[in-house]
Structures are given as structure tokens and as C-alpha cells.
Amino acid sequence: MSEPCPLTESREGKAVIRHCDLKSYTNSRGFVDPAWAPVFYNPRMKCSRDLSTVILSAYVKLSARKEVSVIDVMSGTGVRGIRYALEVPGVSQVILNDVDPKAALLARENVALNGVTDVVKVFSKEAHEILASTKAEVVDLDPFGTPAPFIHPALRAVRHGGLLCATATDLPPLLGIYPSACIRKYFSKALEAEFSREQAVRVLLYFIAREAAKLGRVIRPFYSYYLDHHIRVCVIVEKKERSGFLEENLGIILYNPKTLERQLVVLSQASEICGGRLAGGGWVVGGPVWIGELWASEASQEISREYMARQAELNLCRKGLSVATKIDQERDKPPLYYTTEKVASTYKLAEERSARQLVDQLALKGYPSSLTHFDEKGFRTTANVADILEAWQAR
Amino acid sequence: MSEPCPLTESREGKAVIRHCDLKSYTNSRGFVDPAWAPVFYNPRMKCSRDLSTVILSAYVKLSARKEVSVIDVMSGTGVRGIRYALEVPGVSQVILNDVDPKAALLARENVALNGVTDVVKVFSKEAHEILASTKAEVVDLDPFGTPAPFIHPALRAVRHGGLLCATATDLPPLLGIYPSACIRKYFSKALEAEFSREQAVRVLLYFIAREAAKLGRVIRPFYSYYLDHHIRVCVIVEKKERSGFLEENLGIILYNPKTLERQLVVLSQASEICGGRLAGGGWVVGGPVWIGELWASEASQEISREYMARQAELNLCRKGLSVATKIDQERDKPPLYYTTEKVASTYKLAEERSARQLVDQLALKGYPSSLTHFDEKGFRTTANVADILEAWQAR
């Protein structure tokens, strides 16, 4: 068959993937965007795929399912789904789909190359169309940009108790840099704040929770992370209407950039708080966002353990292990992390402490505290701002 | 072919429709719910279909399109689409669909009976599936209950500049009687208030506007109404991302049940107002809702004129004419109507004035005022509550 581009091969986990040779698309300044190649393959997302295979393995194990089917509706070279078939025990069927027939053709070639033709089928339809006519335990959305338009059909395609994973690479809206675009896509007002990466995850989860409620479904976060300029969330989807589901898990962010005080408030209390403490004082309001947990504790434990176990054999990225390990420490700590950088600049502190030092100091004083994978200068703590400043000064 | 039920025939407009004889499904207390028959046909919705055919005619005329295709994805007996084919000049193709093969079979019979086999095609697929694989100028959603789960795929199926019409019969949530269900389905807090029928339309339009924004589309209301325990909205759908579209057209409702003062506030001002006037005083906050116009003025004029022209020949319902006429009077008056009943009970007024008397009195004093089709005791006015009370006392 005729190839869509000059090809090369890369090894990822247990897979060998034939993909467009990005060297052929480098511009005169030596830069290349993977989107310039006829079939999309981004080598810089390998680490995210490493983590994704471990997350899916944890889901299969914890859900105690014998057989799991997976749909990847924007599959490009097919790398993600082929790795699922090769590296995740229990994956019995993978449906790959790419609206571009060139991509579907290359994905089929990769499926054959990796010997998984029995398990992996490749289609070339419009994403909404394949989602409207297919059901699976796991739906994986890995779009270029926002996943927002695909959440609705993806939720419908997930079987009861199944898993929906979605990547978002449209960080300028989600981080509050383009708030108007965030309102348009996610209908949430994202603040510019030092915790904006966590906020981005909470905005996406809020959006998914809303889409789910509309369709008579509820979600429970299974795993969420920020890595290399994208966020990714995986949620359990259940077909049931639970009264109070949105009221309990959605809320607003109260943030005072002058003092760094912050708080998540359930929606029902938002209007009362409005009249009282917000009057004056420089508070700003963000959201709505998901205010519930970002990680299932059993998922977090299993993923950090399993990532470590597989890392050497499959040559999984080191950064993925750091993410999984930090998440397992931060998962039960308070929402909306601080950063040492912001504390120092806001309170005109001469010397910046490392987040690690500060966490140790706060723990010593009896405040449960941790680092966060969201930001290397970030930390979570039950201490309030005054306590943080006191710990900062301590030696 | 074998029939799904004992059949009878009804004439509606230019159509003759074969449908289940509801007499066969009457219970021991003499009551019958049309949903009990194997194929749904509700004779009490004839008036809404009368109005719908005139609305669609107005759309075809005002959009200056030569040919228009229509999808009705929950078509039951096919009555709505068959009437569109027979009564709306310019309708060149109608796609009927019902997930129940029994309904599709009966619809095909009705299509043949009315001699429109060239124009009307009948399918039996899941609604999401047919919407994901079809495009048309007009998409008509006439579900049993809420249209919320279908708005997303319907918006995608409407061609640029086309029309989306949606009926909602789930009034207890939309009227604020079950606010939690309204939040779950529409993510808006509906208040119990005398203007709750208008609020219901604004909640549904808000919801559609949000779904549209998510999909890179904007909407403009073409026509909206309340009739016989349901609401229905028709909006023009355009494929474009317009900055500020949501910010301008969405807002909250401020309502003071003690004084009957009310106001629509754009979202961006909502948090400021929060701190100020809401403190004390008994104000409640509803929404978000659509705060823009509910009717395109040219649509309103054309529909009231055309309804009158056709009424006698096609035996269109009288109530439909009353709705169209009142809408043409109220369309440019202030949002959130009052009712004479609520004014009287709130201000302990001994004698209730008729809405008509009050509107005349207010107009005499120079306040643009009108009746509203939403409520026979309702009225719109630019006057404030004090002015209304003064007009009430005047003889």
C-alpha cells in the first residue's frame, strides 16, 4: 500500500509503532509540530501513554472484570490502543477509530505489525458517529485540543461501571489565561492562580459531571493528573440518577490573591457566602468546579505500586513514576495547593524555601501536608496562611 | 401487515393519521394516558402541531430557502413530519425516525396513506445514532419528557443557519417544583414564581445556548411558547464562535417574593450585585437563564399573520391563534411578567382587577404594557411595582 508519509519506527512499552518521520516536516528554523505530519504521532506524549496503560491496568484489576473492551475514537497511528492490547491484561477488544482514512490505514498496519489483529479493530468514521453506535467498558478520548464536544457521546458509549478517560491540551482556557474561551467550552470561570493546574482538572471534572447528570449518569473520579502541558482525567461512569450528586460535588472557588486565602464552597452555600464575607477584602470567585476527590484511594495506591513494578521492564518514563508517587501522597490532603513562589512574592519574603522543606516543617508542627504533582513548587497543607508564614520563618 | 393496536383515523390539518384507538386503553376509571398505547399519538398535542406547521412555514419563508429538509427523531405515528410535508411549502425531504419498529411501521403506513412517499422517509434507529449520521436544515425534537439529552446531537445535525425546535413536557422540574431535578437536567435553579412558565423557556434556552457554545455554535431564538402543559422553543443555529455570546445572553434572575420586584442580570454583574443589594431584603436568586429575546420580531409577525390566514381552511385550533396574537404583542415588552393574582395576594388587595383592565390603565399612564400568552392573568409592563399598585387603585 502507498504510505501517507516517510515512515520511521519507535518502540513504546511492548509496542513497535510505525509513524511519520517528523524530521521530514521540520521547518526552516528547525522546529516541528507533530500536527504538521499527515498522521498524528506525538513522541512527547509517550510518558502520558505509559501512565495511561498503568491506569487502565489498575481499573481492570480493581473492577474485577474478566474482559474489558476499549474504544479510542481519535486513534492516529493506533499507538495508545495497541499498547492497551499488549500491556493491559484483560483487554479483550480494542476499537480504534480515526476520521482520516490515511490514519486508519496506518493504524491497521501497526495492528498487524504488533500481532494484535484478533483484538484490535480499526474504523474510519466521524467520532460522534462511532460513539453513537458502540458500547464499551472503557472510552478513551485523546483529542487535539478540548475534549468538551465529545464528552456527551463518550458518556453514552461507556457501559455501566465503566471508565471514561479524557485528555485536554487546551490549557490556556483551562488555566484561566483565556477565561472567555473557558466559559464558552466548559461554562466555568477559571481564575489565574498558582493552583490553576488543579483548577483545570476540577473544571474538566465539573464539566463531565454536568454532562453525565444530563444523561442520567453519575461519575466518580478514578485518577487525574497534569503532565507535560496537558491534563487527563479518568472517571467511573454509572447509569443512575442520584439526587444531590451535583449539589454535593460541585462548588465554587473563593480566592483572595492579596492574602492567598482560598476555599472550595458547595454551590448551595455560594449565594449566602456572597452577601457576607465577600463584601470587600479582595476575594474573587471562580467556577463552578468539581469540589470532590480527584483520585480514588485504591486506584492511587495500585497505580503507584504497579508503575514501579513495570517501569524497568517496559522502559516507562521516570516522570510518570514521580507523578504517581506524589499523587499517592497528596490524594488525601486539602484541595487548592499553595506554591512557595507565590507565598514568597505575595508576602515579600526575602528567601524562598523549598516546598520539601516547608512540607517537613509543617508536618513537624502537626499539619498533614504534602508535595503535589501539579507543580514542583507546590504544596498542600491543612495549615492556614498564618501557620504557613510561621513555618516559613522557622529554622 | 399486522397492526400494533386497534386503529382509528384522525384528521389534522391536511393529513389523515391512522393511530392506536385510545378507547381500547382506557382504564377502569375511564382515564387513558396516550403513553399506554403501543405507538404514541396524543390528540391533545394537535394544537401545538398546528402552531408548529405555521412556525416552520415562517422559517422557510424568512430564511428564503428554496428547499428545506426536516428530521423528526421521535416520530411515533409520523403525524408531525407528514403535516410538515403536506402543509409547509418548500419542505423537500422529511426524515422520520422512531426507535420502536412498530411505530416506524405505522408511520410508513401513514406516509403512504397521505401520498408523501417521495418526500418522507422512515427509519427505526436510536435517536442519537440517526442524529450523528444525518444533517438537515430543521431538526425537530418532540420527546416524551425532557429534550435535554438530545440537544447536543441535534445541534450537530442542524446545518448552518438551520432551525432546532424542541418540546419539553417535564414541567415540574422546569417550573421550579422539583428544583433538584432541574439542576440535574438543565443545571439551572428554577424558582417557584408567578413567571415560572417564562422562566421555563429561559432555562431551556440557556441550556441550548450552552450546549451550542460547547460545540462552536451560537443560537438566536426564533419562536418560543407555552401551551397545554408543555413548552416549545425554536432557535436558529449558526456554526460560529462568537466571543461574548454567552456573557451577553445568559444571566440570573433576581426576585423578591415579598415585594414582587424582579430583574434579569447579566452573569458578569451577578457577583457584584451579590455583595450589595442582595444583603437582606428577601431577594432570591434563580438561574442561570437566557436573558435575551424569546422571539425574532419578524418571525412573530409572520406567524401571527399566517396562522390567521390558514386557520379556517385547515381547521387550526383557536388557542393557537390566541397564543400567536398575544406573543406578537408581548415580544418587545419587558421580561418576567407579573400576574394580577400574585399582586393581589402579596399586597392584600381586596378586589382583583383583570389583566386586561390593568394593561389598559398602565398604557394610559404611558407605560408600554401587554398581556402575555404564558398566563391568562399575566401582564408585562415597564412600570415598577409602585406604579402597578397605583394603576390598580385607579378607576
mmCIF file with all atom_site columns, N, CA, C and O in Angstrom, chain A residues 243 247, chain B residues 169-186 188-197 199-200 203 226 229:
data_model
loop_
_atom_site.group_PDB
_atom_site.id
_atom_site.type_symbol
_atom_site.label_atom_id
_atom_site.label_alt_id
_atom_site.label_comp_id
_atom_site.label_asym_id
_atom_site.label_entity_id
_atom_site.label_seq_id
_atom_site.pdbx_PDB_ins_code
_atom_site.Cartn_x
_atom_site.Cartn_y
_atom_site.Cartn_z
_atom_site.occupancy
_atom_site.B_iso_or_equiv
_atom_site.pdbx_formal_charge
_atom_site.auth_seq_id
_atom_site.auth_comp_id
_atom_site.auth_asym_id
_atom_site.auth_atom_id
_atom_site.pdbx_PDB_model_num
ATOM 1   N N  . SER A 1 243 ? -29.978 11.795 43.506 1.00 0.00 ? 243 SER A N  1
ATOM 2   C CA . SER A 1 243 ? -30.353 13.117 43.983 1.00 0.00 ? 243 SER A CA 1
ATOM 3   C C  . SER A 1 243 ? -29.207 13.680 44.818 1.00 0.00 ? 243 SER A C  1
ATOM 4   O O  . SER A 1 243 ? -28.625 12.980 45.641 1.00 0.00 ? 243 SER A O  1
ATOM 5   N N  . GLU A 1 247 ? -25.138 18.716 43.647 1.00 0.00 ? 247 GLU A N  1
ATOM 6   C CA . GLU A 1 247 ? -25.098 19.654 44.770 1.00 0.00 ? 247 GLU A CA 1
ATOM 7   C C  . GLU A 1 247 ? -23.910 19.364 45.701 1.00 0.00 ? 247 GLU A C  1
ATOM 8   O O  . GLU A 1 247 ? -23.286 20.281 46.228 1.00 0.00 ? 247 GLU A O  1
ATOM 9   N N  . THR B 1 169 ? -41.823 18.507 28.031 1.00 0.00 ? 169 THR B N  1
ATOM 10  C CA . THR B 1 169 ? -43.052 18.262 28.791 1.00 0.00 ? 169 THR B CA 1
ATOM 11  C C  . THR B 1 169 ? -42.750 18.021 30.267 1.00 0.00 ? 169 THR B C  1
ATOM 12  O O  . THR B 1 169 ? -43.658 17.784 31.045 1.00 0.00 ? 169 THR B O  1
ATOM 13  N N  . ASP B 1 170 ? -41.480 18.088 30.643 1.00 0.00 ? 170 ASP B N  1
ATOM 14  C CA . ASP B 1 170 ? -41.108 17.857 32.046 1.00 0.00 ? 170 ASP B CA 1
ATOM 15  C C  . ASP B 1 170 ? -41.226 19.155 32.841 1.00 0.00 ? 170 ASP B C  1
ATOM 16  O O  . ASP B 1 170 ? -40.246 19.701 33.345 1.00 0.00 ? 170 ASP B O  1
ATOM 17  N N  . LEU B 1 171 ? -42.460 19.624 32.982 1.00 0.00 ? 171 LEU B N  1
ATOM 18  C CA . LEU B 1 171 ? -42.649 20.932 33.604 1.00 0.00 ? 171 LEU B CA 1
ATOM 19  C C  . LEU B 1 171 ? -42.366 20.982 35.103 1.00 0.00 ? 171 LEU B C  1
ATOM 20  O O  . LEU B 1 171 ? -41.891 22.012 35.583 1.00 0.00 ? 171 LEU B O  1
ATOM 21  N N  . PRO B 1 172 ? -42.623 19.941 35.892 1.00 0.00 ? 172 PRO B N  1
ATOM 22  C CA . PRO B 1 172 ? -42.310 20.076 37.327 1.00 0.00 ? 172 PRO B CA 1
ATOM 23  C C  . PRO B 1 172 ? -40.862 20.516 37.594 1.00 0.00 ? 172 PRO B C  1
ATOM 24  O O  . PRO B 1 172 ? -40.655 21.453 38.357 1.00 0.00 ? 172 PRO B O  1
ATOM 25  N N  . PRO B 1 173 ? -39.851 19.921 36.943 1.00 0.00 ? 173 PRO B N  1
ATOM 26  C CA . PRO B 1 173 ? -38.502 20.485 37.118 1.00 0.00 ? 173 PRO B CA 1
ATOM 27  C C  . PRO B 1 173 ? -38.383 21.908 36.571 1.00 0.00 ? 173 PRO B C  1
ATOM 28  O O  . PRO B 1 173 ? -37.882 22.796 37.255 1.00 0.00 ? 173 PRO B O  1
ATOM 29  N N  . LEU B 1 174 ? -38.869 22.127 35.355 1.00 0.00 ? 174 LEU B N  1
ATOM 30  C CA . LEU B 1 174 ? -38.661 23.426 34.702 1.00 0.00 ? 174 LEU B CA 1
ATOM 31  C C  . LEU B 1 174 ? -39.414 24.561 35.388 1.00 0.00 ? 174 LEU B C  1
ATOM 32  O O  . LEU B 1 174 ? -39.022 25.719 35.289 1.00 0.00 ? 174 LEU B O  1
ATOM 33  N N  . LEU B 1 175 ? -40.510 24.245 36.073 1.00 0.00 ? 175 LEU B N  1
ATOM 34  C CA . LEU B 1 175 ? -41.275 25.296 36.751 1.00 0.00 ? 175 LEU B CA 1
ATOM 35  C C  . LEU B 1 175 ? -40.780 25.537 38.174 1.00 0.00 ? 175 LEU B C  1
ATOM 36  O O  . LEU B 1 175 ? -41.350 26.333 38.909 1.00 0.00 ? 175 LEU B O  1
ATOM 37  N N  . GLY B 1 176 ? -39.731 24.823 38.578 1.00 0.00 ? 176 GLY B N  1
ATOM 38  C CA . GLY B 1 176 ? -39.190 25.055 39.915 1.00 0.00 ? 176 GLY B CA 1
ATOM 39  C C  . GLY B 1 176 ? -39.892 24.260 40.997 1.00 0.00 ? 176 GLY B C  1
ATOM 40  O O  . GLY B 1 176 ? -39.665 24.480 42.184 1.00 0.00 ? 176 GLY B O  1
ATOM 41  N N  . ILE B 1 177 ? -40.745 23.309 40.603 1.00 0.00 ? 177 ILE B N  1
ATOM 42  C CA . ILE B 1 177 ? -41.440 22.490 41.601 1.00 0.00 ? 177 ILE B CA 1
ATOM 43  C C  . ILE B 1 177 ? -40.494 21.394 42.109 1.00 0.00 ? 177 ILE B C  1
ATOM 44  O O  . ILE B 1 177 ? -40.501 21.055 43.278 1.00 0.00 ? 177 ILE B O  1
ATOM 45  N N  . TYR B 1 178 ? -39.660 20.853 41.209 1.00 0.00 ? 178 TYR B N  1
ATOM 46  C CA . TYR B 1 178 ? -38.586 19.936 41.609 1.00 0.00 ? 178 TYR B CA 1
ATOM 47  C C  . TYR B 1 178 ? -37.250 20.567 41.237 1.00 0.00 ? 178 TYR B C  1
ATOM 48  O O  . TYR B 1 178 ? -36.641 20.206 40.227 1.00 0.00 ? 178 TYR B O  1
ATOM 49  N N  . PRO B 1 179 ? -36.765 21.517 42.035 1.00 0.00 ? 179 PRO B N  1
ATOM 50  C CA . PRO B 1 179 ? -35.557 22.254 41.637 1.00 0.00 ? 179 PRO B CA 1
ATOM 51  C C  . PRO B 1 179 ? -34.324 21.367 41.478 1.00 0.00 ? 179 PRO B C  1
ATOM 52  O O  . PRO B 1 179 ? -33.471 21.625 40.627 1.00 0.00 ? 179 PRO B O  1
ATOM 53  N N  . SER B 1 180 ? -34.240 20.303 42.276 1.00 0.00 ? 180 SER B N  1
ATOM 54  C CA . SER B 1 180 ? -33.062 19.446 42.187 1.00 0.00 ? 180 SER B CA 1
ATOM 55  C C  . SER B 1 180 ? -33.010 18.739 40.830 1.00 0.00 ? 180 SER B C  1
ATOM 56  O O  . SER B 1 180 ? -31.944 18.605 40.223 1.00 0.00 ? 180 SER B O  1
ATOM 57  N N  . ALA B 1 181 ? -34.162 18.295 40.340 1.00 0.00 ? 181 ALA B N  1
ATOM 58  C CA . ALA B 1 181 ? -34.207 17.655 39.017 1.00 0.00 ? 181 ALA B CA 1
ATOM 59  C C  . ALA B 1 181 ? -33.871 18.664 37.923 1.00 0.00 ? 181 ALA B C  1
ATOM 60  O O  . ALA B 1 181 ? -33.271 18.319 36.908 1.00 0.00 ? 181 ALA B O  1
ATOM 61  N N  . CYS B 1 182 ? -34.249 19.925 38.134 1.00 0.00 ? 182 CYS B N  1
ATOM 62  C CA . CYS B 1 182 ? -33.933 20.962 37.143 1.00 0.00 ? 182 CYS B CA 1
ATOM 63  C C  . CYS B 1 182 ? -32.429 21.198 37.094 1.00 0.00 ? 182 CYS B C  1
ATOM 64  O O  . CYS B 1 182 ? -31.850 21.343 36.022 1.00 0.00 ? 182 CYS B O  1
ATOM 65  N N  . ILE B 1 183 ? -31.792 21.208 38.247 1.00 0.00 ? 183 ILE B N  1
ATOM 66  C CA . ILE B 1 183 ? -30.335 21.365 38.282 1.00 0.00 ? 183 ILE B CA 1
ATOM 67  C C  . ILE B 1 183 ? -29.672 20.180 37.602 1.00 0.00 ? 183 ILE B C  1
ATOM 68  O O  . ILE B 1 183 ? -28.745 20.329 36.813 1.00 0.00 ? 183 ILE B O  1
ATOM 69  N N  . ARG B 1 184 ? -30.176 18.981 37.874 1.00 0.00 ? 184 ARG B N  1
ATOM 70  C CA . ARG B 1 184 ? -29.565 17.785 37.302 1.00 0.00 ? 184 ARG B CA 1
ATOM 71  C C  . ARG B 1 184 ? -29.671 17.784 35.776 1.00 0.00 ? 184 ARG B C  1
ATOM 72  O O  . ARG B 1 184 ? -28.703 17.505 35.077 1.00 0.00 ? 184 ARG B O  1
ATOM 73  N N  . LYS B 1 185 ? -30.858 18.118 35.264 1.00 0.00 ? 185 LYS B N  1
ATOM 74  C CA . LYS B 1 185 ? -31.063 18.040 33.810 1.00 0.00 ? 185 LYS B CA 1
ATOM 75  C C  . LYS B 1 185 ? -30.562 19.277 33.075 1.00 0.00 ? 185 LYS B C  1
ATOM 76  O O  . LYS B 1 185 ? -30.026 19.176 31.984 1.00 0.00 ? 185 LYS B O  1
ATOM 77  N N  . TYR B 1 186 ? -30.812 20.464 33.662 1.00 0.00 ? 186 TYR B N  1
ATOM 78  C CA . TYR B 1 186 ? -30.548 21.706 32.926 1.00 0.00 ? 186 TYR B CA 1
ATOM 79  C C  . TYR B 1 186 ? -29.469 22.563 33.576 1.00 0.00 ? 186 TYR B C  1
ATOM 80  O O  . TYR B 1 186 ? -29.083 23.590 33.047 1.00 0.00 ? 186 TYR B O  1
ATOM 81  N N  . SER B 1 188 ? -29.702 24.540 36.069 1.00 0.00 ? 188 SER B N  1
ATOM 82  C CA . SER B 1 188 ? -30.197 25.872 36.384 1.00 0.00 ? 188 SER B CA 1
ATOM 83  C C  . SER B 1 188 ? -31.151 25.752 37.561 1.00 0.00 ? 188 SER B C  1
ATOM 84  O O  . SER B 1 188 ? -31.879 24.770 37.686 1.00 0.00 ? 188 SER B O  1
ATOM 85  N N  . LYS B 1 189 ? -31.118 26.746 38.427 1.00 0.00 ? 189 LYS B N  1
ATOM 86  C CA . LYS B 1 189 ? -32.000 26.734 39.588 1.00 0.00 ? 189 LYS B CA 1
ATOM 87  C C  . LYS B 1 189 ? -33.279 27.484 39.241 1.00 0.00 ? 189 LYS B C  1
ATOM 88  O O  . LYS B 1 189 ? -33.272 28.700 39.091 1.00 0.00 ? 189 LYS B O  1
ATOM 89  N N  . ALA B 1 190 ? -34.364 26.737 39.091 1.00 0.00 ? 190 ALA B N  1
ATOM 90  C CA . ALA B 1 190 ? -35.641 27.366 38.741 1.00 0.00 ? 190 ALA B CA 1
ATOM 91  C C  . ALA B 1 190 ? -36.369 27.761 40.015 1.00 0.00 ? 190 ALA B C  1
ATOM 92  O O  . ALA B 1 190 ? -36.479 26.977 40.950 1.00 0.00 ? 190 ALA B O  1
ATOM 93  N N  . LEU B 1 191 ? -36.840 28.994 40.053 1.00 0.00 ? 191 LEU B N  1
ATOM 94  C CA . LEU B 1 191 ? -37.578 29.489 41.208 1.00 0.00 ? 191 LEU B CA 1
ATOM 95  C C  . LEU B 1 191 ? -39.061 29.164 41.064 1.00 0.00 ? 191 LEU B C  1
ATOM 96  O O  . LEU B 1 191 ? -39.576 29.061 39.958 1.00 0.00 ? 191 LEU B O  1
ATOM 97  N N  . GLU B 1 192 ? -39.745 29.021 42.192 1.00 0.00 ? 192 GLU B N  1
ATOM 98  C CA . GLU B 1 192 ? -41.200 28.995 42.135 1.00 0.00 ? 192 GLU B CA 1
ATOM 99  C C  . GLU B 1 192 ? -41.657 30.442 42.161 1.00 0.00 ? 192 GLU B C  1
ATOM 100 O O  . GLU B 1 192 ? -41.471 31.151 43.147 1.00 0.00 ? 192 GLU B O  1
ATOM 101 N N  . ALA B 1 193 ? -42.227 30.890 41.071 1.00 0.00 ? 193 ALA B N  1
ATOM 102 C CA . ALA B 1 193 ? -42.633 32.292 40.978 1.00 0.00 ? 193 ALA B CA 1
ATOM 103 C C  . ALA B 1 193 ? -43.772 32.372 39.982 1.00 0.00 ? 193 ALA B C  1
ATOM 104 O O  . ALA B 1 193 ? -44.004 31.432 39.222 1.00 0.00 ? 193 ALA B O  1
ATOM 105 N N  . GLU B 1 194 ? -44.492 33.495 39.984 1.00 0.00 ? 194 GLU B N  1
ATOM 106 C CA . GLU B 1 194 ? -45.641 33.587 39.090 1.00 0.00 ? 194 GLU B CA 1
ATOM 107 C C  . GLU B 1 194 ? -45.223 33.629 37.622 1.00 0.00 ? 194 GLU B C  1
ATOM 108 O O  . GLU B 1 194 ? -46.029 33.359 36.742 1.00 0.00 ? 194 GLU B O  1
ATOM 109 N N  . PHE B 1 195 ? -43.937 33.943 37.356 1.00 0.00 ? 195 PHE B N  1
ATOM 110 C CA . PHE B 1 195 ? -43.461 33.986 35.969 1.00 0.00 ? 195 PHE B CA 1
ATOM 111 C C  . PHE B 1 195 ? -42.750 32.691 35.576 1.00 0.00 ? 195 PHE B C  1
ATOM 112 O O  . PHE B 1 195 ? -41.941 32.664 34.650 1.00 0.00 ? 195 PHE B O  1
ATOM 113 N N  . SER B 1 196 ? -43.064 31.601 36.295 1.00 0.00 ? 196 SER B N  1
ATOM 114 C CA . SER B 1 196 ? -42.244 30.398 36.119 1.00 0.00 ? 196 SER B CA 1
ATOM 115 C C  . SER B 1 196 ? -42.392 29.769 34.731 1.00 0.00 ? 196 SER B C  1
ATOM 116 O O  . SER B 1 196 ? -41.501 29.061 34.283 1.00 0.00 ? 196 SER B O  1
ATOM 117 N N  . ARG B 1 197 ? -43.500 30.036 34.028 1.00 0.00 ? 197 ARG B N  1
ATOM 118 C CA . ARG B 1 197 ? -43.607 29.477 32.669 1.00 0.00 ? 197 ARG B CA 1
ATOM 119 C C  . ARG B 1 197 ? -42.626 30.169 31.721 1.00 0.00 ? 197 ARG B C  1
ATOM 120 O O  . ARG B 1 197 ? -42.044 29.534 30.851 1.00 0.00 ? 197 ARG B O  1
ATOM 121 N N  . GLN B 1 199 ? -39.885 31.575 32.805 1.00 0.00 ? 199 GLN B N  1
ATOM 122 C CA . GLN B 1 199 ? -38.602 31.100 33.312 1.00 0.00 ? 199 GLN B CA 1
ATOM 123 C C  . GLN B 1 199 ? -38.253 29.741 32.703 1.00 0.00 ? 199 GLN B C  1
ATOM 124 O O  . GLN B 1 199 ? -37.096 29.476 32.362 1.00 0.00 ? 199 GLN B O  1
ATOM 125 N N  . ALA B 1 200 ? -39.257 28.866 32.561 1.00 0.00 ? 200 ALA B N  1
ATOM 126 C CA . ALA B 1 200 ? -39.023 27.531 31.985 1.00 0.00 ? 200 ALA B CA 1
ATOM 127 C C  . ALA B 1 200 ? -38.444 27.653 30.576 1.00 0.00 ? 200 ALA B C  1
ATOM 128 O O  . ALA B 1 200 ? -37.490 26.955 30.217 1.00 0.00 ? 200 ALA B O  1
ATOM 129 N N  . VAL B 1 203 ? -34.876 28.844 30.891 1.00 0.00 ? 203 VAL B N  1
ATOM 130 C CA . VAL B 1 203 ? -33.972 27.777 31.340 1.00 0.00 ? 203 VAL B CA 1
ATOM 131 C C  . VAL B 1 203 ? -33.607 26.879 30.153 1.00 0.00 ? 203 VAL B C  1
ATOM 132 O O  . VAL B 1 203 ? -32.438 26.555 29.940 1.00 0.00 ? 203 VAL B O  1
ATOM 133 N N  . TYR B 1 226 ? -45.469 28.602 25.538 1.00 0.00 ? 226 TYR B N  1
ATOM 134 C CA . TYR B 1 226 ? -46.052 27.667 26.499 1.00 0.00 ? 226 TYR B CA 1
ATOM 135 C C  . TYR B 1 226 ? -47.461 27.366 26.018 1.00 0.00 ? 226 TYR B C  1
ATOM 136 O O  . TYR B 1 226 ? -48.194 28.279 25.628 1.00 0.00 ? 226 TYR B O  1
ATOM 137 N N  . HIS B 1 229 ? -49.523 22.569 29.037 1.00 0.00 ? 229 HIS B N  1
ATOM 138 C CA . HIS B 1 229 ? -48.597 21.768 29.844 1.00 0.00 ? 229 HIS B CA 1
ATOM 139 C C  . HIS B 1 229 ? -47.309 21.361 29.144 1.00 0.00 ? 229 HIS B C  1
ATOM 140 O O  . HIS B 1 229 ? -46.722 20.329 29.461 1.00 0.00 ? 229 HIS B O  1
#
